[in-house]
CSV table of C-alpha atoms in Angstrom, one decimal:
chain,number,residue,atom,x,y,z
A,1,UNK,CA,0.0,0.0,0.0
A,2,UNK,CA,1.3,3.4,-1.0
A,3,UNK,CA,2.3,5.5,2.0
A,4,UNK,CA,0.0,8.5,2.7
A,5,UNK,CA,1.3,11.9,3.7
A,6,UNK,CA,0.2,13.3,7.0
A,7,UNK,CA,0.2,16.9,5.6
A,8,UNK,CA,0.8,18.6,2.3
A,9,UNK,CA,2.3,21.9,1.2
A,10,UNK,CA,1.5,23.6,-2.0
A,11,UNK,CA,3.5,26.6,-3.1
A,12,UNK,CA,7.2,25.8,-2.8
A,13,UNK,CA,8.9,29.2,-2.7
A,14,UNK,CA,11.4,29.6,0.2
A,15,UNK,CA,8.8,29.7,3.0
A,16,UNK,CA,6.8,26.8,1.6
A,17,UNK,CA,9.8,24.7,0.9
A,18,UNK,CA,11.3,25.2,4.3
A,19,UNK,CA,8.0,24.4,6.1
A,20,UNK,CA,7.8,21.2,4.1
A,21,UNK,CA,11.3,20.3,5.0
A,22,UNK,CA,10.5,21.1,8.7
A,23,UNK,CA,7.6,18.6,8.7
A,24,UNK,CA,9.7,16.0,6.9
A,25,UNK,CA,12.6,16.4,9.4
A,26,UNK,CA,10.2,15.8,12.2
A,27,UNK,CA,9.2,12.4,10.8
A,28,UNK,CA,6.0,13.5,9.1
A,29,UNK,CA,5.5,12.2,5.5
A,30,UNK,CA,4.7,15.4,3.6
A,31,UNK,CA,3.1,15.8,0.2
A,32,UNK,CA,4.6,18.6,-1.9
A,33,UNK,CA,3.2,20.4,-4.9
A,34,UNK,CA,3.9,23.5,-6.9
A,35,UNK,CA,2.3,25.1,-10.0
A,36,UNK,CA,5.7,24.4,-11.7
A,37,UNK,CA,6.5,20.7,-11.2
A,38,UNK,CA,10.2,21.6,-11.7
A,39,UNK,CA,10.4,23.2,-8.3
A,40,UNK,CA,8.8,20.2,-6.7
A,41,UNK,CA,11.4,17.9,-8.3
A,42,UNK,CA,14.2,20.2,-7.2
A,43,UNK,CA,13.0,20.0,-3.6
A,44,UNK,CA,12.9,16.2,-3.5
A,45,UNK,CA,16.2,15.9,-5.3
A,46,UNK,CA,18.0,18.3,-3.0
A,47,UNK,CA,16.4,17.5,0.3
A,48,UNK,CA,14.8,14.1,-0.1
A,49,UNK,CA,17.3,12.6,2.4
A,50,UNK,CA,15.8,14.8,5.2
A,51,UNK,CA,12.6,12.8,5.4
A,52,UNK,CA,9.7,11.4,3.4
A,53,UNK,CA,8.5,13.7,0.6
A,54,UNK,CA,5.6,12.6,-1.7
A,55,UNK,CA,5.8,14.7,-4.8
A,56,UNK,CA,2.7,15.4,-6.9
A,57,UNK,CA,2.5,16.8,-10.4
A,58,UNK,CA,-1.2,17.6,-10.3
A,59,UNK,CA,-3.6,18.9,-7.7
A,60,UNK,CA,-5.6,15.7,-7.9
A,61,UNK,CA,-2.5,13.5,-7.2
A,62,UNK,CA,-1.5,15.8,-4.4
A,63,UNK,CA,-4.9,15.5,-2.6
A,64,UNK,CA,-5.0,11.7,-3.3
A,65,UNK,CA,-1.7,11.3,-1.5
A,66,UNK,CA,-3.0,12.8,1.8
A,67,UNK,CA,-4.4,10.8,4.7
A,68,UNK,CA,-7.8,11.8,6.1
A,69,UNK,CA,-8.6,14.3,7.3
A,70,UNK,CA,-6.6,16.0,4.6
A,71,UNK,CA,-4.4,18.9,5.7
A,72,UNK,CA,-3.5,21.2,2.8
A,73,UNK,CA,-1.0,24.0,3.6
A,74,UNK,CA,-1.0,26.8,1.0
A,75,UNK,CA,2.0,29.1,0.8
A,76,UNK,CA,1.3,31.5,-2.0
A,77,UNK,CA,0.9,35.3,-2.3
A,78,UNK,CA,-1.9,36.9,-0.3
A,79,UNK,CA,-5.0,38.1,-2.1
A,80,UNK,CA,-6.2,36.8,-5.4
A,81,UNK,CA,-3.5,34.1,-5.7
A,82,UNK,CA,-4.7,32.6,-2.4
A,83,UNK,CA,-8.3,32.6,-3.5
A,84,UNK,CA,-7.3,31.0,-6.8
A,85,UNK,CA,-5.5,28.1,-5.0
A,86,UNK,CA,-8.4,27.6,-2.6
A,87,UNK,CA,-10.8,27.3,-5.5
A,88,UNK,CA,-8.5,24.8,-7.2
A,89,UNK,CA,-8.3,22.5,-4.2
A,90,UNK,CA,-11.6,22.9,-2.4
A,91,UNK,CA,-13.6,20.9,-5.0
A,92,UNK,CA,-11.2,18.0,-4.5
A,93,UNK,CA,-11.6,17.8,-0.8
A,94,UNK,CA,-14.3,16.2,1.4
A,95,UNK,CA,-16.1,17.3,4.5
A,96,UNK,CA,-13.8,17.4,7.5
A,97,UNK,CA,-10.7,18.2,5.4
A,98,UNK,CA,-8.9,21.4,6.0
A,99,UNK,CA,-7.0,24.1,4.1
A,100,UNK,CA,-4.3,26.0,6.0
A,101,UNK,CA,-3.2,29.4,4.8
A,102,UNK,CA,0.2,30.0,6.4
A,103,UNK,CA,0.9,33.2,4.5
A,104,UNK,CA,0.5,36.8,5.6
A,105,UNK,CA,-3.2,37.2,4.7
A,106,UNK,CA,-5.4,40.0,5.8
A,107,UNK,CA,-7.5,38.7,8.7
A,108,UNK,CA,-10.7,40.0,7.0
A,109,UNK,CA,-9.9,37.8,4.0
A,110,UNK,CA,-9.4,34.9,6.3
A,111,UNK,CA,-12.7,35.4,8.0
A,112,UNK,CA,-14.4,35.5,4.6
A,113,UNK,CA,-12.7,32.4,3.4
A,114,UNK,CA,-13.4,30.5,6.6
A,115,UNK,CA,-17.1,31.3,6.4
A,116,UNK,CA,-17.3,30.2,2.8
A,117,UNK,CA,-15.5,27.0,3.2
A,118,UNK,CA,-17.4,26.1,6.4
A,119,UNK,CA,-20.6,26.1,4.3
A,120,UNK,CA,-18.9,23.5,2.1
A,121,UNK,CA,-18.1,21.4,5.1
A,122,UNK,CA,-14.4,22.2,5.0
A,123,UNK,CA,-12.2,23.7,7.7
A,124,UNK,CA,-10.1,26.8,6.9
A,125,UNK,CA,-7.2,27.7,9.2
A,126,UNK,CA,-5.5,31.0,8.9
A,127,UNK,CA,-2.1,30.4,10.6
A,128,UNK,CA,0.3,33.2,11.3
A,129,UNK,CA,3.9,32.0,10.9
A,130,UNK,CA,6.7,34.2,12.2
A,131,UNK,CA,10.4,33.7,12.0
A,132,UNK,CA,11.2,34.1,8.3
A,133,UNK,CA,12.8,31.5,6.1
A,134,UNK,CA,15.1,30.3,8.9
A,135,UNK,CA,12.2,30.0,11.4
A,136,UNK,CA,10.1,28.1,8.9
A,137,UNK,CA,12.9,25.5,8.6
A,138,UNK,CA,14.2,25.3,12.2
A,139,UNK,CA,11.2,26.2,14.2
A,140,UNK,CA,8.8,29.2,13.8
A,141,UNK,CA,6.3,30.8,16.1
A,142,UNK,CA,2.9,29.6,14.8
A,143,UNK,CA,-0.4,31.4,15.4
A,144,UNK,CA,-3.3,29.3,14.0
A,145,UNK,CA,-6.9,30.3,14.0
A,146,UNK,CA,-9.9,28.3,12.8
A,147,UNK,CA,-12.2,25.9,14.5
A,148,UNK,CA,-11.3,23.9,17.6
A,149,UNK,CA,-12.0,20.7,15.6
A,150,UNK,CA,-9.4,21.7,13.0
A,151,UNK,CA,-6.8,22.3,15.7
A,152,UNK,CA,-7.4,18.8,17.2
A,153,UNK,CA,-6.2,17.3,13.9
A,154,UNK,CA,-3.7,19.9,12.9
A,155,UNK,CA,-2.3,21.2,16.2
A,156,UNK,CA,0.0,18.3,17.1
A,157,UNK,CA,1.8,18.6,13.8
A,158,UNK,CA,2.2,22.4,14.1
A,159,UNK,CA,3.4,22.1,17.7
A,160,UNK,CA,5.9,19.5,16.7
A,161,UNK,CA,7.6,21.8,14.1
A,162,UNK,CA,7.3,25.0,16.1
A,163,UNK,CA,10.1,26.6,18.1
A,164,UNK,CA,10.4,25.3,21.7
A,165,UNK,CA,11.1,27.2,24.9
A,166,UNK,CA,11.8,24.9,27.9
A,167,UNK,CA,10.1,22.1,26.0
A,168,UNK,CA,6.9,24.1,25.3
A,169,UNK,CA,6.0,24.7,21.7
A,170,UNK,CA,5.6,28.3,20.4
A,171,UNK,CA,2.2,27.4,19.0
A,172,UNK,CA,-1.3,27.7,20.4
A,173,UNK,CA,-4.8,27.8,19.0
A,174,UNK,CA,-5.5,31.5,19.0
A,175,UNK,CA,-9.2,31.5,18.3
A,176,UNK,CA,-11.8,31.2,15.6
A,177,UNK,CA,-11.8,32.3,11.9
A,178,UNK,CA,-9.3,35.1,11.5
A,179,UNK,CA,-7.9,35.3,15.0
A,180,UNK,CA,-4.6,33.7,14.1
A,181,UNK,CA,-3.9,36.0,11.2
A,182,UNK,CA,-5.0,39.0,13.3
A,183,UNK,CA,-2.5,38.2,16.0
A,184,UNK,CA,0.2,37.8,13.4
A,185,UNK,CA,-0.7,41.1,11.9
A,186,UNK,CA,-0.3,42.8,15.2
A,187,UNK,CA,2.9,41.0,15.8
A,188,UNK,CA,4.3,42.5,12.6
A,189,UNK,CA,3.0,45.9,13.6
A,190,UNK,CA,5.0,45.7,16.8
A,191,UNK,CA,8.0,44.6,14.7
A,192,UNK,CA,7.7,47.7,12.6
A,193,UNK,CA,7.7,49.9,15.7
A,194,UNK,CA,10.6,48.1,17.3
A,195,UNK,CA,12.8,48.4,14.1
A,196,UNK,CA,12.0,52.1,13.8
A,197,UNK,CA,12.9,52.8,17.4
A,198,UNK,CA,16.2,50.9,17.0
A,199,UNK,CA,16.9,52.8,13.8
A,200,UNK,CA,16.2,56.1,15.6
A,201,UNK,CA,18.5,55.1,18.5
A,202,UNK,CA,21.2,54.4,16.0
A,203,UNK,CA,20.7,57.7,14.3
A,204,UNK,CA,20.9,59.6,17.5
A,205,UNK,CA,24.1,57.8,18.5
A,206,UNK,CA,25.6,58.6,15.2
A,207,UNK,CA,24.3,62.0,14.4
A,208,UNK,CA,24.3,63.5,17.9
A,209,UNK,CA,26.9,61.3,19.6
A,210,UNK,CA,29.4,61.2,16.7
A,211,UNK,CA,29.8,57.4,16.9
A,212,UNK,CA,30.8,55.3,13.9
A,213,UNK,CA,28.6,52.3,13.0
A,214,UNK,CA,31.2,49.8,14.4
A,215,UNK,CA,31.2,51.7,17.7
A,216,UNK,CA,27.4,51.7,17.7
A,217,UNK,CA,27.5,47.9,17.0
A,218,UNK,CA,29.5,47.5,20.3
A,219,UNK,CA,26.9,49.6,22.1
A,220,UNK,CA,24.1,47.5,20.8
A,221,UNK,CA,26.0,44.3,21.8
A,222,UNK,CA,26.2,45.7,25.3
A,223,UNK,CA,22.5,46.5,25.3
A,224,UNK,CA,21.8,43.0,24.1
A,225,UNK,CA,23.4,41.5,27.2
A,226,UNK,CA,21.0,43.4,29.4
A,227,UNK,CA,17.3,44.1,29.6
A,228,UNK,CA,17.1,45.1,25.9
A,229,UNK,CA,18.3,41.7,24.8
A,230,UNK,CA,16.4,40.6,21.7
A,231,UNK,CA,16.8,39.2,18.2
A,232,UNK,CA,16.5,42.6,16.6
A,233,UNK,CA,19.1,44.2,18.9
A,234,UNK,CA,21.4,41.3,18.1
A,235,UNK,CA,21.1,41.5,14.4
A,236,UNK,CA,21.3,45.3,14.4
A,237,UNK,CA,24.8,44.9,15.9
A,238,UNK,CA,25.7,42.5,13.2
A,239,UNK,CA,24.4,44.8,10.4
A,240,UNK,CA,26.2,47.8,11.9
A,241,UNK,CA,29.5,45.8,12.2
A,242,UNK,CA,29.4,44.8,8.5
A,243,UNK,CA,31.9,46.5,6.2
A,244,UNK,CA,31.2,46.6,2.5
A,245,UNK,CA,33.8,44.5,0.7
A,246,UNK,CA,33.7,46.5,-2.5
A,247,UNK,CA,34.1,50.1,-1.0
A,248,UNK,CA,35.4,49.5,2.4
A,249,UNK,CA,32.6,51.7,3.8
A,250,UNK,CA,30.2,50.7,6.6
A,251,UNK,CA,27.6,48.4,5.1
A,252,UNK,CA,24.8,50.7,6.3
A,253,UNK,CA,26.3,53.6,4.3
A,254,UNK,CA,26.0,51.9,0.9
A,255,UNK,CA,22.3,50.8,1.4
A,256,UNK,CA,19.7,53.2,0.0
A,257,UNK,CA,17.8,54.7,2.9
A,258,UNK,CA,14.3,53.9,1.7
A,259,UNK,CA,12.7,51.3,3.9
A,260,UNK,CA,10.2,49.0,2.2
A,261,UNK,CA,7.2,47.1,3.6
A,262,UNK,CA,4.9,44.3,2.7
A,263,UNK,CA,1.8,45.8,4.2
A,264,UNK,CA,1.1,44.1,7.5
A,265,UNK,CA,2.2,47.2,9.5
A,266,UNK,CA,-0.2,49.3,7.4
A,267,UNK,CA,-3.0,46.7,8.0
A,268,UNK,CA,-2.3,47.0,11.7
A,269,UNK,CA,-2.8,50.7,11.7
A,270,UNK,CA,-5.9,50.5,9.5
A,271,UNK,CA,-7.5,47.9,11.8
A,272,UNK,CA,-6.6,50.0,14.9
A,273,UNK,CA,-8.4,53.0,13.3
A,274,UNK,CA,-11.5,50.8,12.8
A,275,UNK,CA,-11.3,49.6,16.4
A,276,UNK,CA,-10.7,53.0,17.9
A,277,UNK,CA,-7.5,51.8,19.5
A,278,UNK,CA,-4.5,54.2,19.5
A,279,UNK,CA,-1.3,52.5,18.1
A,280,UNK,CA,0.6,55.7,17.4
A,281,UNK,CA,4.0,54.1,17.8
A,282,UNK,CA,3.2,51.6,15.1
A,283,UNK,CA,1.6,54.2,13.0
A,284,UNK,CA,4.6,56.5,13.2
A,285,UNK,CA,6.8,53.6,12.2
A,286,UNK,CA,4.7,52.8,9.2
A,287,UNK,CA,4.6,56.5,8.2
A,288,UNK,CA,8.4,56.8,8.7
A,289,UNK,CA,8.9,54.0,6.1
A,290,UNK,CA,6.5,55.7,3.7
A,291,UNK,CA,8.4,59.0,4.2
A,292,UNK,CA,11.7,57.3,3.6
A,293,UNK,CA,10.4,55.9,0.4
A,294,UNK,CA,9.2,59.3,-0.9
A,295,UNK,CA,12.4,60.0,-2.8
A,296,UNK,CA,11.1,62.7,-5.0
A,297,UNK,CA,9.5,64.7,-2.2
A,298,UNK,CA,12.6,64.3,0.0
A,299,UNK,CA,14.8,65.4,-2.9
A,300,UNK,CA,12.7,68.5,-3.4
A,301,UNK,CA,12.8,69.4,0.3
A,302,UNK,CA,16.3,68.3,1.5
A,303,UNK,CA,18.1,71.1,-0.3
A,304,UNK,CA,15.7,73.9,0.8
A,305,UNK,CA,14.4,73.2,4.3
A,306,UNK,CA,16.9,74.6,6.8
A,307,UNK,CA,18.0,72.9,10.0
A,308,UNK,CA,17.8,74.3,13.5
A,309,UNK,CA,19.9,77.2,14.6
A,310,UNK,CA,22.6,76.2,17.2
A,311,UNK,CA,22.1,79.5,19.0
A,312,UNK,CA,18.3,79.7,19.1
A,313,UNK,CA,17.3,81.6,22.3
A,314,UNK,CA,14.4,81.4,24.6
A,315,UNK,CA,11.1,83.0,23.5
A,316,UNK,CA,7.7,83.7,25.0
A,317,UNK,CA,5.7,80.5,25.4
A,318,UNK,CA,2.5,81.9,23.9
A,319,UNK,CA,4.3,83.1,20.8
A,320,UNK,CA,6.2,79.8,20.6
A,321,UNK,CA,3.0,77.8,20.8
A,322,UNK,CA,1.4,79.9,18.1
A,323,UNK,CA,4.3,79.3,15.8
A,324,UNK,CA,4.3,75.6,16.5
A,325,UNK,CA,0.6,75.4,15.8
A,326,UNK,CA,0.9,77.2,12.5
A,327,UNK,CA,3.8,75.1,11.4
A,328,UNK,CA,2.2,71.8,12.4
A,329,UNK,CA,-1.0,72.9,10.6
A,330,UNK,CA,1.0,73.5,7.4
A,331,UNK,CA,2.5,70.1,7.6
A,332,UNK,CA,-1.0,68.5,8.0
A,333,UNK,CA,-2.2,70.3,4.9
A,334,UNK,CA,0.9,69.4,3.0
A,335,UNK,CA,0.4,65.7,3.9
A,336,UNK,CA,-3.3,65.8,3.0
A,337,UNK,CA,-2.6,67.4,-0.4
A,338,UNK,CA,0.2,65.0,-1.1
A,339,UNK,CA,-2.3,62.1,-0.4
A,340,UNK,CA,-4.8,63.7,-2.8
A,341,UNK,CA,-2.2,63.9,-5.5
A,342,UNK,CA,-1.1,60.3,-5.0
A,343,UNK,CA,-4.7,59.0,-5.1
A,344,UNK,CA,-5.4,61.1,-8.2
A,345,UNK,CA,-2.4,59.5,-10.0
A,346,UNK,CA,-3.3,56.0,-8.8
A,347,UNK,CA,-6.9,56.0,-9.9
A,348,UNK,CA,-6.6,58.4,-12.8
A,349,UNK,CA,-8.9,61.0,-11.3
A,350,UNK,CA,-7.0,64.0,-12.6
A,351,UNK,CA,-7.7,66.2,-9.5
A,352,UNK,CA,-6.7,69.8,-9.5
A,353,UNK,CA,-5.3,70.4,-6.0
A,354,UNK,CA,-5.6,74.1,-6.3
A,355,UNK,CA,-9.3,73.8,-7.0
A,356,UNK,CA,-9.7,71.7,-3.8
A,357,UNK,CA,-8.0,74.5,-1.9
A,358,UNK,CA,-10.4,77.0,-3.5
A,359,UNK,CA,-13.6,75.1,-2.5
A,360,UNK,CA,-12.4,74.6,1.1
A,361,UNK,CA,-12.0,78.4,1.8
A,362,UNK,CA,-15.4,78.7,3.4
A,363,UNK,CA,-18.4,76.5,4.5
A,364,UNK,CA,-16.3,73.5,5.6
A,365,UNK,CA,-14.7,72.5,8.8
A,366,UNK,CA,-11.1,73.1,7.7
A,367,UNK,CA,-11.7,76.4,6.1
A,368,UNK,CA,-8.7,78.7,6.7
A,369,UNK,CA,-7.1,81.9,5.3
A,370,UNK,CA,-4.0,80.2,4.0
A,371,UNK,CA,-6.0,78.1,1.6
A,372,UNK,CA,-5.6,81.1,-0.7
A,373,UNK,CA,-1.8,80.6,-0.5
A,374,UNK,CA,-2.3,76.9,-1.2
A,375,UNK,CA,-4.2,77.6,-4.3
A,376,UNK,CA,-1.6,80.1,-5.5
A,377,UNK,CA,1.1,77.6,-4.8
A,378,UNK,CA,-0.4,75.0,-7.1
A,379,UNK,CA,-1.3,77.7,-9.7
A,380,UNK,CA,2.4,78.5,-9.8
A,381,UNK,CA,3.5,74.9,-10.0
A,382,UNK,CA,0.9,72.3,-10.8
A,383,UNK,CA,3.2,69.4,-10.1
A,384,UNK,CA,4.5,70.7,-6.7
A,385,UNK,CA,6.0,67.8,-4.8
A,386,UNK,CA,5.1,69.3,-1.4
A,387,UNK,CA,3.6,72.5,-0.2
A,388,UNK,CA,6.6,72.9,2.2
A,389,UNK,CA,8.9,74.0,-0.6
A,390,UNK,CA,6.5,76.7,-1.9
A,391,UNK,CA,8.0,80.1,-1.0
A,392,UNK,CA,5.2,81.2,1.4
A,393,UNK,CA,5.1,77.9,3.3
A,394,UNK,CA,8.9,77.6,3.3
A,395,UNK,CA,9.2,81.0,4.9
A,396,UNK,CA,6.5,80.1,7.4
A,397,UNK,CA,7.9,76.8,8.7
A,398,UNK,CA,11.5,78.2,8.6
A,399,UNK,CA,10.5,81.1,10.7
A,400,UNK,CA,8.6,78.9,13.2
A,401,UNK,CA,11.3,76.3,13.5
A,402,UNK,CA,13.1,77.5,16.7
A,403,UNK,CA,9.8,78.0,18.6
A,404,UNK,CA,8.4,74.7,17.2
A,405,UNK,CA,11.4,72.8,18.6
A,406,UNK,CA,11.2,74.5,21.9
A,407,UNK,CA,7.6,73.6,22.3
A,408,UNK,CA,8.2,69.9,21.5
A,409,UNK,CA,11.2,69.8,23.8
A,410,UNK,CA,9.2,71.5,26.6
A,411,UNK,CA,6.4,69.0,26.2
A,412,UNK,CA,8.7,66.1,26.5
A,413,UNK,CA,10.6,67.5,29.5
A,414,UNK,CA,7.4,68.1,31.4
A,415,UNK,CA,5.7,64.9,30.3
A,416,UNK,CA,3.0,66.6,28.4
A,417,UNK,CA,1.8,64.5,25.4
A,418,UNK,CA,2.2,66.5,22.2
A,419,UNK,CA,2.1,63.8,19.4
A,420,UNK,CA,0.7,66.2,16.8
A,421,UNK,CA,3.5,68.8,17.2
A,422,UNK,CA,6.2,66.2,17.6
A,423,UNK,CA,5.1,64.0,14.7
A,424,UNK,CA,4.7,67.1,12.4
A,425,UNK,CA,8.2,68.2,13.4
A,426,UNK,CA,9.6,64.7,12.8
A,427,UNK,CA,8.0,64.8,9.4
A,428,UNK,CA,9.6,68.1,8.6
A,429,UNK,CA,13.0,66.9,9.7
A,430,UNK,CA,12.5,63.6,7.8
A,431,UNK,CA,11.8,65.5,4.6
A,432,UNK,CA,14.8,67.8,4.9
A,433,UNK,CA,17.2,65.0,5.9
A,434,UNK,CA,19.7,64.1,3.2
A,435,UNK,CA,20.0,60.6,4.7
A,436,UNK,CA,17.7,58.6,6.9
A,437,UNK,CA,18.4,55.5,9.0
A,438,UNK,CA,16.1,53.4,6.7
A,439,UNK,CA,19.3,51.9,5.3
A,440,UNK,CA,19.7,50.1,8.6
A,441,UNK,CA,16.2,48.7,8.4
A,442,UNK,CA,16.9,47.4,4.9
A,443,UNK,CA,20.0,45.7,6.3
A,444,UNK,CA,17.9,44.1,9.1
A,445,UNK,CA,15.2,43.0,6.6
A,446,UNK,CA,17.9,41.4,4.4
A,447,UNK,CA,19.5,39.7,7.5
A,448,UNK,CA,16.3,38.0,8.8
A,449,UNK,CA,14.2,37.7,5.6
A,450,UNK,CA,16.5,37.9,2.6
A,451,UNK,CA,14.4,40.8,1.4
A,452,UNK,CA,17.4,42.3,-0.5
A,453,UNK,CA,18.5,45.9,-0.7
A,454,UNK,CA,19.7,48.5,-3.3
A,455,UNK,CA,23.0,50.3,-3.1
A,456,UNK,CA,23.8,53.9,-3.5
A,457,UNK,CA,26.6,53.3,-6.0
A,458,UNK,CA,25.2,50.8,-8.5
A,459,UNK,CA,21.9,49.6,-10.0
A,460,UNK,CA,20.1,46.4,-9.1
A,461,UNK,CA,19.1,44.5,-5.9
A,462,UNK,CA,21.5,42.7,-3.7
A,463,UNK,CA,21.6,40.2,-0.8
A,464,UNK,CA,24.3,39.6,1.7
A,465,UNK,CA,24.8,35.9,2.7
A,466,UNK,CA,24.5,36.7,6.4
A,467,UNK,CA,24.4,33.1,7.5
A,468,UNK,CA,27.3,32.0,5.4
A,469,UNK,CA,30.4,33.9,4.3
A,470,UNK,CA,28.7,37.3,4.2
A,471,UNK,CA,29.6,37.8,0.5
A,472,UNK,CA,27.2,40.1,-1.4
A,473,UNK,CA,25.3,38.5,-4.3
A,474,UNK,CA,23.0,40.0,-7.0
A,475,UNK,CA,19.4,39.3,-6.2
């Protein structure tokens, strides 16, 4: 009798391949399938010695090779590709079988899919898997949702391959339908914030403290031995210590300072807005990445927005607050109009931003005198990258800068929450900065997820072999 697989994995890119290998390494016969059969063959040929793999060329053969209840793990891109794979396999399954989405799906999609498959008698499990490609192979943290019945059949396998702490698996049934993917989403949001805070700490140590990256690496290593000990602190020291073989420069200085993102941090913030839960730290991290990626806007602003005066004196608090309020208000409008312009380009709406300023001058909640100046700014330059580089607004924020900084500093010193002023000032400083610490984040992402990075001195994408000889390869 042909041996049946205890579980199957379809979608054999890096994460899917490593999960399949993890199952096999733990003694579970695993069926493997990919849209391109060549990738399936490669997996079996290269790693067949690690355990029992049952390759399948078709979806029908794949399902037939699974024991009941069938457990089908799908590892494909979120969104429509996931729906397409579900529709391919669901008709081949029987009541009681289960489909497990172990990718980074939006929890709302998981809820929709779970409800639809439940009506067909099938279990759908949205399982968050954290740890990147190395975790998938050696032991990830797993956050499965779905029905309790599905976890009875699936849980022991997931617990077996999960990371262990004092013998306890880093896997638990989170809750019904989309609970697992929701928890994974929030996990990623916290990750965004953690990375941003680390990058800012690095930037302060370098810009204000005058430390070189290698020196900061030593500082982070010291922190890692204390209460700040963590994976991200650990790999940050590794990234900062790295020297680029080609130029001899610190690695972090040859990485383009534009941090990318896959969307889970954004989803976290969007969900928090729906729930009415403040996650301002995560939101600031998401927006900091978006700001770092706004190369055209930053290029337009960096050469024109002045920095602080080293000899700025004290001023009257009332006047300072007025200045800070006006400057922060300008930033808010600049961000809003930039969003309008972006949406207009994305959806082909052809919006005239100057006309929007015109119709907002009276009758609406945000009516204000300076809307006339906004209209004039766009009349002068229809493709204005940001209002902050228009002469009127440039003069206004430049003149307010010293007072703005004093107000934010005073609020921090006295423990007075001022997130609006502070975030607006941070946005202003981010735009005018010629280089941001986003390069370090790209290094971190490449270290733990092989997400690649771009260099300042040549075209293309690159990856450093962090776990091997640390040579750089073209991605």
